[in-house]
XYZ file of C-alpha atoms in Angstrom:
686
model
C -6.430 21.189 40.211
C -4.121 22.119 37.212
C -3.603 24.893 34.309
C -3.362 24.282 30.719
C -1.642 28.067 30.351
C 0.157 28.243 33.905
C 2.159 31.535 32.970
C -0.887 33.529 33.161
C -1.098 33.290 36.750
C 1.760 36.010 37.186
C -1.398 38.051 36.459
C -2.464 37.396 39.873
C 0.234 40.181 41.095
C -2.300 42.190 39.543
C -4.261 41.946 42.967
C -1.651 44.290 44.852
C -2.669 47.347 42.433
C -5.974 47.835 44.312
C -4.477 47.150 47.700
C -1.810 49.687 47.247
C -4.199 52.396 46.325
C -6.279 51.281 49.410
C -2.882 51.397 51.871
C -1.817 54.699 50.263
C -4.477 57.189 49.713
C -3.077 59.959 48.572
C -6.080 62.710 48.469
C -5.804 65.639 50.303
C -8.090 66.704 53.078
C -9.838 70.064 53.732
C -10.818 71.527 57.105
C -13.810 73.222 57.604
C -14.521 75.464 60.913
C -17.970 75.040 62.746
C -19.031 76.870 66.250
C -20.494 73.696 67.633
C -19.080 70.557 66.432
C -20.213 68.304 69.155
C -23.098 66.985 67.307
C -20.937 66.608 64.162
C -18.543 64.876 65.817
C -20.856 61.987 66.771
C -22.115 61.991 63.173
C -18.652 61.857 61.613
C -17.807 59.073 63.842
C -20.484 56.972 62.859
C -20.071 58.211 58.894
C -15.918 57.059 58.993
C -16.452 53.670 60.478
C -19.381 53.142 57.618
C -17.239 54.373 55.007
C -14.013 52.563 55.950
C -16.345 49.011 55.713
C -17.436 49.730 52.439
C -13.912 50.769 51.326
C -12.812 47.262 52.195
C -15.700 45.407 50.583
C -14.860 47.244 47.422
C -11.542 46.397 47.957
C -12.044 42.776 48.435
C -14.528 42.989 45.384
C -11.955 44.015 43.120
C -8.932 42.012 44.168
C -11.007 38.857 44.189
C -12.473 39.963 40.368
C -8.478 40.322 39.456
C -7.708 36.831 40.495
C -10.759 35.118 39.292
C -9.466 37.110 35.927
C -6.146 35.972 35.864
C -7.141 32.193 36.905
C -9.895 31.872 34.117
C -7.076 33.193 31.362
C -4.635 30.534 33.127
C -7.431 27.772 31.899
C -7.792 25.179 35.360
C -9.175 22.209 35.228
C -9.826 19.193 37.602
C -7.189 16.320 36.850
C -8.948 13.077 36.006
C -7.159 9.891 36.943
C -6.391 9.081 33.217
C -5.518 12.315 32.819
C -2.822 12.222 35.595
C -0.579 9.903 33.581
C -0.107 13.205 31.266
C 3.708 13.720 31.927
C 4.367 10.395 30.644
C 5.181 10.231 26.552
C 2.269 10.862 24.149
C 1.917 8.978 20.901
C -0.055 10.166 17.752
C -0.781 8.116 14.821
C -2.167 9.733 11.791
C -3.341 7.461 9.264
C -2.660 9.345 5.777
C -3.151 6.646 3.468
C -4.992 6.963 0.072
C -8.264 5.683 1.593
C -8.597 8.962 3.934
C -9.298 11.038 0.515
C -12.786 9.915 0.809
C -15.040 12.557 1.537
C -17.923 13.185 4.112
C -19.934 16.611 3.748
C -17.025 17.811 1.161
C -14.761 17.292 3.631
C -11.619 14.802 3.421
C -11.277 12.209 6.065
C -7.301 13.368 6.140
C -8.814 16.789 6.958
C -11.090 15.604 9.217
C -8.770 13.652 11.359
C -6.178 16.719 11.229
C -8.657 18.549 12.641
C -9.227 15.927 15.640
C -5.427 15.912 15.970
C -5.257 19.845 16.049
C -7.248 19.566 18.767
C -5.969 17.322 20.897
C -2.752 18.963 20.866
C -4.819 22.251 22.375
C -5.219 19.745 24.946
C -1.701 19.072 25.494
C 0.131 22.341 24.218
C 2.628 22.318 27.411
C 3.867 18.792 26.821
C 7.366 18.824 25.196
C 7.120 14.507 24.940
C 4.847 14.268 22.050
C 5.437 12.212 18.946
C 3.762 12.366 15.845
C 3.724 8.738 13.584
C 2.655 8.512 9.715
C 2.450 5.707 7.214
C 5.558 7.318 5.935
C 7.412 5.740 8.966
C 10.041 9.195 8.482
C 12.915 9.844 10.076
C 12.135 12.610 11.584
C 9.047 11.098 13.252
C 12.259 9.173 15.748
C 12.221 11.963 18.058
C 9.738 13.636 20.432
C 8.744 17.289 20.105
C 6.387 19.851 20.877
C 2.880 20.710 20.163
C 4.177 23.629 18.133
C 6.259 21.414 16.160
C 3.944 18.882 15.291
C 1.208 21.519 14.320
C 4.422 23.035 11.867
C 4.432 19.740 10.379
C 0.818 18.856 9.836
C 0.540 21.875 7.617
C 3.193 19.853 5.014
C 1.614 16.755 5.594
C 0.231 14.706 2.283
C -1.433 11.523 1.738
C 0.998 8.760 1.417
C 1.134 5.447 -0.659
C 2.158 3.471 1.782
C -0.536 1.073 3.809
C 0.525 -0.213 7.480
C -0.979 -2.512 9.074
C -2.051 -1.446 12.942
C -0.375 -4.509 14.238
C 2.825 -2.241 12.445
C 2.020 0.611 13.664
C 2.084 -0.414 17.615
C 5.314 -2.161 16.968
C 6.619 1.127 15.726
C 5.404 3.030 18.363
C 6.878 1.066 20.813
C 10.231 0.672 18.991
C 10.605 4.677 19.396
C 9.137 5.229 22.951
C 11.382 2.767 24.407
C 14.172 4.828 22.793
C 12.702 7.329 24.854
C 12.663 6.301 28.742
C 10.108 8.587 30.848
C 8.470 8.262 33.699
C 4.914 8.519 33.554
C 2.030 6.681 31.564
C 2.730 6.281 27.796
C -0.642 7.171 25.932
C -0.839 6.248 22.582
C -3.289 8.019 20.247
C -4.825 6.132 16.652
C -6.593 8.279 14.453
C -7.535 6.493 11.517
C -10.913 4.883 9.257
C -9.637 1.491 10.202
C -9.849 0.214 6.932
C -10.421 -3.346 6.937
C -8.385 -4.405 4.391
C -5.123 -2.574 5.701
C -5.998 -3.011 9.254
C -4.340 -6.052 9.315
C -5.425 -9.127 11.860
C -6.436 -7.402 15.061
C -7.938 -10.461 16.735
C -3.614 -11.053 17.177
C -2.764 -7.502 18.743
C -1.577 -7.274 22.228
C -0.760 -3.790 23.283
C 0.801 -3.776 26.776
C -1.091 -2.993 29.866
C 1.527 -0.176 31.007
C 0.155 1.404 27.487
C -2.983 3.618 27.471
C -4.165 3.111 24.056
C -7.202 5.680 22.610
C -8.493 4.757 19.129
C -10.606 7.582 17.227
C -12.482 6.748 14.158
C -12.682 8.887 11.048
C -16.240 7.203 10.649
C -18.615 7.660 7.679
C -20.849 5.293 6.012
C -19.462 2.858 3.482
C -19.990 4.094 -0.326
C -19.719 2.591 -3.910
C -16.216 3.017 -4.984
C -14.529 1.261 -8.089
C -11.507 0.091 -8.954
C -9.399 -1.963 -11.389
C -8.901 -5.670 -9.440
C -6.724 -6.997 -12.537
C -5.460 -6.357 -15.867
C -4.562 -9.841 -18.114
C -3.631 -10.924 -22.021
C -5.639 -13.347 -23.796
C -2.035 -14.866 -24.859
C 1.424 -14.379 -23.235
C 2.771 -11.664 -25.517
C 1.225 -9.244 -28.210
C 1.868 -9.153 -31.624
C 1.831 -6.456 -34.148
C -0.791 -6.035 -36.561
C -2.459 -8.422 -35.448
C -5.959 -8.655 -33.217
C -5.208 -8.766 -29.397
C -7.762 -9.187 -26.591
C -6.906 -7.067 -23.021
C -9.246 -8.601 -20.293
C -9.874 -5.872 -17.382
C -11.619 -7.113 -13.975
C -13.415 -4.355 -12.162
C -14.772 -4.363 -8.576
C -17.297 -2.909 -6.888
C -16.432 -2.433 -3.102
C -19.877 -0.750 -2.140
C -23.462 -1.675 -1.150
C -24.937 -0.505 -4.220
C -24.922 -1.150 -7.819
C -23.125 0.477 -10.509
C -25.028 0.622 -13.550
C -23.587 1.675 -16.892
C -20.203 2.767 -15.971
C -17.810 3.936 -18.981
C -14.349 2.522 -18.966
C -11.697 3.677 -21.530
C -8.973 2.121 -22.787
C -6.190 4.201 -23.986
C -2.500 3.195 -25.403
C 0.164 5.801 -26.139
C -2.149 8.543 -24.681
C -4.514 7.921 -27.537
C -8.187 6.388 -26.147
C -8.463 3.077 -28.580
C -11.848 1.386 -27.060
C -14.569 2.063 -24.793
C -16.926 -0.279 -23.177
C -20.015 -0.213 -20.706
C -20.461 -2.220 -17.710
C -22.707 -2.794 -14.660
C -21.346 -4.204 -11.477
C -23.298 -5.736 -8.762
C -22.736 -4.739 -4.976
C -19.468 -5.816 -3.807
C -18.963 -7.774 -7.415
C -16.878 -7.900 -10.176
C -17.493 -7.695 -13.796
C -15.297 -8.433 -16.525
C -14.376 -6.372 -19.459
C -12.822 -7.729 -22.874
C -10.900 -4.955 -25.046
C -9.615 -5.803 -28.718
C -6.552 -3.784 -30.225
C -3.949 -4.038 -32.469
C -0.368 -2.359 -32.347
C 1.584 -0.687 -34.941
C 5.368 -1.045 -34.273
C 7.236 -2.629 -31.317
C 8.370 -2.259 -27.995
C 6.796 -0.852 -24.819
C 3.349 0.638 -25.088
C 1.677 2.778 -22.130
C -1.827 1.739 -21.517
C -4.348 3.419 -19.361
C -7.796 2.499 -17.899
C -9.958 5.216 -16.550
C -13.485 5.980 -15.582
C -15.364 8.580 -13.392
C -16.612 7.422 -9.993
C -16.925 9.711 -7.062
C -16.329 10.505 -4.032
C -13.134 8.415 -4.320
C -10.912 8.999 -7.075
C -7.281 8.374 -6.388
C -7.734 5.049 -7.927
C -9.937 6.293 -11.279
C -6.671 5.509 -13.439
C -5.119 2.239 -13.637
C -1.515 2.224 -15.698
C -0.002 -0.656 -17.485
C 2.646 -1.547 -19.923
C 2.531 -3.528 -22.807
C 5.699 -4.917 -24.695
C 4.954 -5.579 -28.375
C 6.603 -8.443 -30.305
C 8.870 -9.416 -27.349
C 11.601 -12.070 -28.473
C 11.281 -15.204 -27.287
C 14.661 -16.599 -26.109
C 15.192 -20.249 -26.928
C 18.250 -22.085 -25.861
C 18.817 -25.429 -27.863
C 21.479 -27.745 -26.105
C 23.089 -31.027 -28.186
C 26.062 -33.230 -27.569
C 26.472 -33.811 -31.255
C 25.058 -31.324 -34.517
C 22.827 -33.423 -36.304
C 22.900 -33.176 -40.044
C 19.522 -31.794 -40.533
C 20.032 -29.133 -38.204
C 15.775 -28.849 -37.581
C 15.946 -26.359 -34.789
C 18.028 -24.069 -36.322
C 15.515 -24.179 -39.686
C 12.685 -24.097 -37.851
C 13.683 -20.948 -35.113
C 16.113 -18.900 -37.226
C 13.286 -17.450 -39.740
C 11.469 -15.884 -37.803
C 12.583 -12.668 -36.223
C 10.021 -13.113 -33.312
C 12.786 -16.034 -32.231
C 15.964 -15.491 -30.735
C 17.873 -19.099 -30.834
C 21.309 -19.594 -29.037
C 22.793 -23.146 -29.797
C 25.462 -24.570 -27.700
C 27.169 -28.149 -26.497
C 26.630 -29.221 -23.241
C 30.129 -29.192 -22.770
C 30.637 -25.596 -23.553
C 27.362 -24.221 -21.234
C 27.364 -21.217 -19.475
C 24.890 -22.151 -16.675
C 23.960 -18.237 -16.981
C 22.327 -18.384 -19.931
C 19.847 -20.583 -18.697
C 17.985 -18.220 -16.731
C 18.208 -15.640 -19.745
C 16.340 -18.491 -21.829
C 12.324 -18.900 -22.209
C 12.576 -22.499 -23.482
C 15.446 -25.153 -23.179
C 15.689 -27.674 -25.654
C 17.911 -30.490 -24.444
C 18.475 -32.753 -27.562
C 19.716 -35.803 -28.014
C 21.968 -35.653 -24.901
C 22.640 -39.540 -23.404
C 24.104 -38.615 -20.069
C 23.052 -35.013 -18.861
C 25.669 -33.707 -15.773
C 23.750 -33.430 -12.505
C 24.551 -29.648 -12.454
C 22.889 -29.013 -15.518
C 19.993 -31.347 -14.406
C 19.833 -29.440 -11.231
C 19.766 -26.019 -12.887
C 16.900 -26.892 -15.135
C 14.615 -28.229 -12.471
C 15.156 -24.884 -10.752
C 14.604 -23.254 -14.343
C 11.389 -24.874 -14.638
C 9.962 -24.466 -11.211
C 10.551 -20.699 -11.824
C 8.380 -20.637 -15.190
C 10.819 -21.885 -17.584
C 9.869 -24.157 -20.401
C 11.829 -27.500 -21.080
C 11.361 -29.950 -24.275
C 13.123 -33.030 -23.803
C 14.337 -35.103 -27.365
C 15.881 -38.048 -26.343
C 19.015 -39.688 -28.267
C 18.732 -42.871 -30.206
C 20.040 -44.952 -27.464
C 19.252 -42.635 -24.019
C 20.523 -43.912 -20.632
C 17.402 -44.275 -18.226
C 19.477 -44.181 -15.129
C 20.622 -40.722 -15.730
C 17.106 -39.478 -17.195
C 14.704 -41.512 -14.696
C 15.759 -39.452 -11.070
C 15.343 -36.284 -13.381
C 12.388 -36.949 -14.800
C 10.627 -37.862 -11.917
C 11.570 -34.642 -10.166
C 10.207 -33.322 -13.449
C 6.254 -34.888 -12.712
C 7.054 -37.498 -15.153
C 7.258 -41.243 -13.633
C 8.088 -44.634 -15.347
C 10.825 -43.364 -17.664
C 12.256 -46.511 -19.297
C 14.234 -46.747 -22.574
C 12.279 -48.783 -25.081
C 13.567 -52.155 -25.269
C 13.224 -52.782 -28.941
C 15.193 -49.125 -30.400
C 15.429 -51.025 -34.009
C 11.851 -52.018 -34.101
C 9.874 -50.821 -37.126
C 8.570 -47.257 -37.591
C 4.655 -46.384 -36.538
C 2.510 -43.511 -37.697
C 1.008 -40.909 -35.354
C -2.573 -40.727 -34.567
C -4.174 -37.425 -36.061
C -4.156 -35.327 -33.285
C -7.471 -34.102 -31.271
C -7.817 -30.369 -32.913
C -10.184 -29.969 -30.238
C -7.301 -29.350 -27.472
C -6.104 -26.217 -26.722
C -2.644 -26.740 -28.089
C -4.048 -27.640 -31.591
C -6.552 -25.172 -31.832
C -5.141 -22.756 -34.264
C -3.291 -25.680 -36.516
C -5.512 -27.255 -38.216
C -7.502 -25.985 -41.015
C -11.420 -26.440 -40.309
C -11.783 -28.451 -43.386
C -9.414 -30.848 -42.116
C -10.723 -31.178 -38.183
C -13.205 -34.163 -39.244
C -10.741 -36.199 -41.882
C -9.335 -39.423 -40.043
C -7.084 -39.772 -43.494
C -4.602 -37.207 -42.949
C -0.972 -37.928 -43.372
C 0.870 -38.157 -40.177
C 4.689 -38.554 -39.872
C 6.301 -42.086 -38.621
C 8.175 -42.565 -35.751
C 10.350 -45.324 -33.979
C 10.074 -44.818 -30.146
C 13.472 -44.472 -28.115
C 11.753 -44.111 -24.488
C 8.426 -44.772 -22.499
C 6.713 -43.113 -19.799
C 3.527 -43.145 -17.889
C 0.999 -41.170 -19.028
C 1.675 -38.081 -17.285
C 0.109 -34.383 -18.192
C -1.350 -33.555 -21.253
C -0.655 -35.987 -24.276
C -0.556 -34.278 -27.232
C 0.435 -36.974 -29.917
C 0.354 -40.639 -29.996
C 1.717 -43.294 -31.914
C -1.185 -45.475 -33.432
C -0.553 -48.590 -30.952
C -1.384 -45.702 -28.046
C 1.916 -44.888 -26.862
C 2.487 -41.395 -25.735
C 4.616 -39.599 -28.430
C 4.689 -36.224 -26.928
C 3.239 -34.818 -23.485
C 3.262 -31.842 -21.735
C 3.294 -31.799 -17.841
C 3.013 -28.807 -15.477
C 5.748 -28.305 -12.711
C 6.282 -25.513 -10.565
C 5.501 -22.094 -12.800
C 6.673 -23.881 -15.678
C 5.953 -26.687 -18.359
C 7.709 -29.915 -19.584
C 7.614 -31.856 -22.844
C 8.554 -34.849 -23.662
C 9.544 -36.262 -26.966
C 9.279 -39.738 -27.659
C 11.763 -40.057 -30.446
C 14.662 -38.125 -31.283
C 14.988 -36.311 -34.551
C 17.358 -37.805 -36.242
C 16.190 -39.885 -39.618
C 16.602 -42.982 -37.826
C 14.255 -41.883 -35.335
C 11.359 -41.228 -38.368
C 10.537 -38.633 -40.109
C 8.585 -36.364 -37.703
C 11.544 -33.442 -38.275
C 10.543 -33.347 -41.901
C 6.725 -33.767 -41.643
C 4.928 -30.615 -41.808
C 3.424 -31.196 -38.506
C 6.758 -30.592 -36.923
C 7.231 -26.529 -37.606
C 3.765 -25.768 -36.114
C 4.437 -27.969 -32.831
C 7.668 -26.567 -32.177
C 6.182 -22.766 -32.764
C 3.192 -23.420 -30.476
C 5.937 -24.850 -27.814
C 8.238 -21.864 -27.774
C 4.853 -19.474 -28.126
C 3.935 -20.651 -25.308
C 6.655 -20.871 -22.871
C 6.630 -17.258 -23.313
C 6.081 -16.194 -19.615
C 2.630 -14.050 -19.007
C 3.783 -10.056 -19.239
C 3.859 -8.099 -16.006
C 2.000 -5.527 -17.457
C 2.169 -3.408 -14.015
C 3.052 -3.253 -10.306
C 1.850 -1.928 -6.825
C 3.400 0.463 -4.334
C 2.632 -1.958 -1.655
C 4.868 -4.899 -3.473
C 8.242 -3.407 -1.823
C 10.172 -5.436 -4.366
C 10.148 -5.593 -8.379
C 12.010 -8.083 -10.303
C 12.513 -7.174 -13.686
C 14.619 -9.618 -16.743
C 17.383 -7.614 -17.742
C 18.745 -8.267 -21.302
C 22.265 -8.522 -21.453
C 23.032 -7.483 -17.723
C 26.221 -6.513 -16.573
C 27.777 -5.840 -13.482
C 28.651 -2.361 -11.898
C 25.810 -0.525 -13.729
C 23.724 1.477 -11.736
C 19.678 1.334 -12.776
C 17.607 4.023 -11.686
C 14.174 4.841 -12.113
C 12.281 7.795 -13.853
C 9.090 9.440 -13.927
C 8.974 12.552 -15.615
C 11.762 15.034 -14.533
C 12.156 12.883 -11.301
C 14.863 10.552 -10.795
C 15.697 7.982 -8.049
C 18.234 5.258 -7.335
C 16.538 2.429 -5.668
C 18.086 -0.336 -3.580
C 19.303 -2.973 -6.235
C 20.371 -6.479 -6.665
C 21.744 -7.992 -9.913
C 21.777 -11.651 -9.767
C 22.560 -13.154 -13.111
C 19.740 -11.247 -15.823
C 17.538 -11.084 -12.915
C 17.116 -7.181 -11.543
C 15.308 -6.908 -8.109
C 14.112 -3.201 -6.958
C 13.253 -2.146 -3.738
C 10.870 0.593 -3.819
C 11.734 3.369 -1.677
C 9.249 4.733 0.885
C 7.978 8.360 0.952
C 10.367 9.320 4.150
C 13.121 8.237 1.662
C 12.433 10.906 -1.022
C 13.023 14.181 0.627
C 9.439 15.282 0.324
C 8.793 13.730 -3.105
C 5.838 11.486 -3.158
C 5.713 8.615 -5.443
C 2.857 8.901 -8.098
C 0.939 6.362 -10.153
C 2.033 6.218 -13.393
C 4.982 5.368 -15.794
C 8.803 4.806 -14.666
C 11.285 4.539 -17.086
C 14.282 1.924 -16.097
C 17.477 3.355 -16.709
C 20.835 1.442 -17.225
C 23.505 4.080 -16.807
C 20.926 7.043 -18.398
C 19.664 4.523 -21.219
C 15.967 3.130 -21.159
C 15.492 -0.414 -21.291
C 12.516 -1.229 -19.811
C 8.986 0.775 -19.054
C 7.374 0.281 -15.939
C 3.946 1.002 -14.127
C 3.309 1.356 -10.428
C -0.668 2.018 -9.497
C -1.826 2.027 -5.736
C -2.253 -0.708 -3.501
C -5.688 -2.089 -4.275
C -6.532 -2.620 -0.402
C -6.773 1.039 -0.366
C -9.792 0.796 -2.775
C -11.777 -1.614 -0.591
C -14.061 0.696 1.359
C -15.173 -1.150 4.437
C -14.324 0.009 7.844
C -14.112 -1.436 11.572
C -17.088 -0.061 13.631
C -16.557 1.244 16.944
C -18.426 -1.169 18.446
C -16.550 -3.602 16.555
C -13.334 -2.322 17.746
C -14.480 -2.458 21.248
C -14.985 -6.196 20.663
C -12.023 -6.825 18.687
C -10.085 -5.372 21.663
C -12.359 -6.808 24.817
C -10.525 -7.445 28.001
C -8.164 -4.995 27.522
C -9.031 -2.294 29.443
C -6.183 -0.068 29.009
C -7.672 0.686 25.314
C -10.600 3.230 24.882
C -12.758 3.330 21.853
C -14.261 6.660 20.997
C -17.500 6.801 18.855
C -18.223 8.714 15.907
C -17.387 12.141 16.450
C -17.677 15.067 14.224
C -15.303 17.810 14.451
C -17.375 20.282 16.455
C -18.297 17.481 18.879
C -14.825 16.016 19.364
C -14.018 18.356 22.099
C -16.311 18.120 23.966
C -16.775 14.702 24.239
C -12.959 14.272 24.695
C -13.235 16.533 27.729
C -15.631 14.755 29.376
C -14.247 11.522 28.651
C -10.576 11.948 29.500
C -9.883 15.718 29.626
C -11.651 15.909 33.193
C -13.860 19.210 33.707
C -12.381 22.613 32.975
C -13.011 25.332 35.132
C -12.258 28.796 33.554
C -15.695 29.440 32.650
C -16.575 29.390 36.305
C -13.258 31.552 37.149
C -14.800 33.984 34.308
C -18.203 34.216 35.811
C -16.895 34.702 39.439
C -14.918 38.076 38.091
C -18.019 39.331 36.249
C -19.784 38.667 40.111
C -17.332 40.542 41.852
C -17.463 42.826 39.372
C -21.339 43.432 39.325
C -20.988 43.511 43.431
C -18.430 46.465 43.430
C -20.606 48.618 41.411
C -23.561 47.797 43.715
C -21.660 48.447 46.503
C -20.904 51.921 44.929
C -23.954 52.674 44.025
C -26.116 51.539 46.376
C -24.265 51.144 49.741
C -24.239 55.344 50.673
C -22.898 56.916 54.222
């Protein structure tokens, strides 16, 4: 037998009080004289013996009643086999992710879980080796504490944007517990909703047989929850005063359809459009929004709707960069007479053109470009070709314009890496000029190049060219010569694109550069080279990569949300800035909220970011107790509790884990002894 509050056992000393009263009876006796006392002496002898027995029984009842009261306040209980290991370390994991915001009977899951934990702490009030772990993985969780200290922390506990797999939780508990060697069994408790989308692959989780693990599900029926799955633009960039289309995919994670949900689009805090959408159970629906913008720069967008009971994901934030610069890097060996590239791109503020000879090129310039034009380079260097291959793999666009007489040996291996095979120089570089075929206007590349009236005409005036090299048909052939030979091909390689032109831009190679078709073709290539805008990020990504124009070393970059500023861990490589989002444990009590964050470079704003909660938190599917038992089948040291409400949990816990509580029986015994004492005083005469 053990006691929850052994300090109350000092109350057993109270049994000495009635004993002292019995042994030291200070009542004065009064002498009464009688003439004949022989008969009275006989009665007195009998009465004294009877009275002595009565007093001893009353004394015994009083002492037993006081002893039972002291034992009842000490709360004795029989120790079960599982409870016998309570002298070890007890680690408690409380899931405080945003999915625990869901309500059941007007009570949040996190509040229900906190109630469970509070009852557990009541069971382990005298245990000093307790540990509380949350999704924050905070520094204060590295040590052991008492139940009272953990209760104090529960009063300040908030929801966290961090999601943790159960495997990472167990590994964290193991590492922390290994730092505190302790005798006895180590008992681990997981109090969570056991959300399927964030729990991880539980079939791979193996719990050490020396650890006793108890799973306490905070369970409820799966409910509908609508959230924004993804946002993307119809075109790679947004232009001012033009019609732009924003596509939104909304998802319903419930088993019931969502009818006529009103979705609102706001830009810079002004509502610009609304749409009504119906979403099937466990399905998605796409919502297109048409909008136009006035003024360039970053525009703060928000998608909002009303969806209950889960509300943390009813607002979705994103940022659009209106009229971004298309950065073009022009590499050449010798300046051409016509300056055709400069003529095309220098007349529009949309383009930022930089021209260099290959001998004066700083390789770092390649990373800052959207489109690289290699114009008339006979023999590119190996370092240049290797860097351009990486550039294309990372999402950049490359256009290869040959010289009049290229060196095939220099280009063949390079082109092979880019996905273009069979490249060889033209056998007759002085051959006749051949006109180009009329391009197929149905190709997406030419969708808005030709007027409707010209699309069916076959006698359109087309430029002529003299091919400098040939290659096997690869990717999409955009333009052909009349003999069927490819003149302009588009090949996808990695995340980027490669464009190969069959002839140079010099007049000796034809009049393509002087023809009216040249400008729209070069515009389309430049427009398609813009990498799709990253409209938003999620807290769960941890690492964020941003292209920073004119990046300077030794610059301190900060993130600012309203009046709060943080300096995240950062790394600058060329113009690529990588930021590591801090966890809640690193923010000294501040919780990062979903919304807009301004990127500051030495206190100067250079970029706008939108951060949202992890989408996995919005999927309201949970592992049921039977599923958890099946997943951990064969691991006998793992116990899964059934669905338990607040009022029932303590009873179930005492029955399955804590052993039999005896305090009420001692209380009943104390009352019984008091009743016996009253009966002895009242009915035992003599």
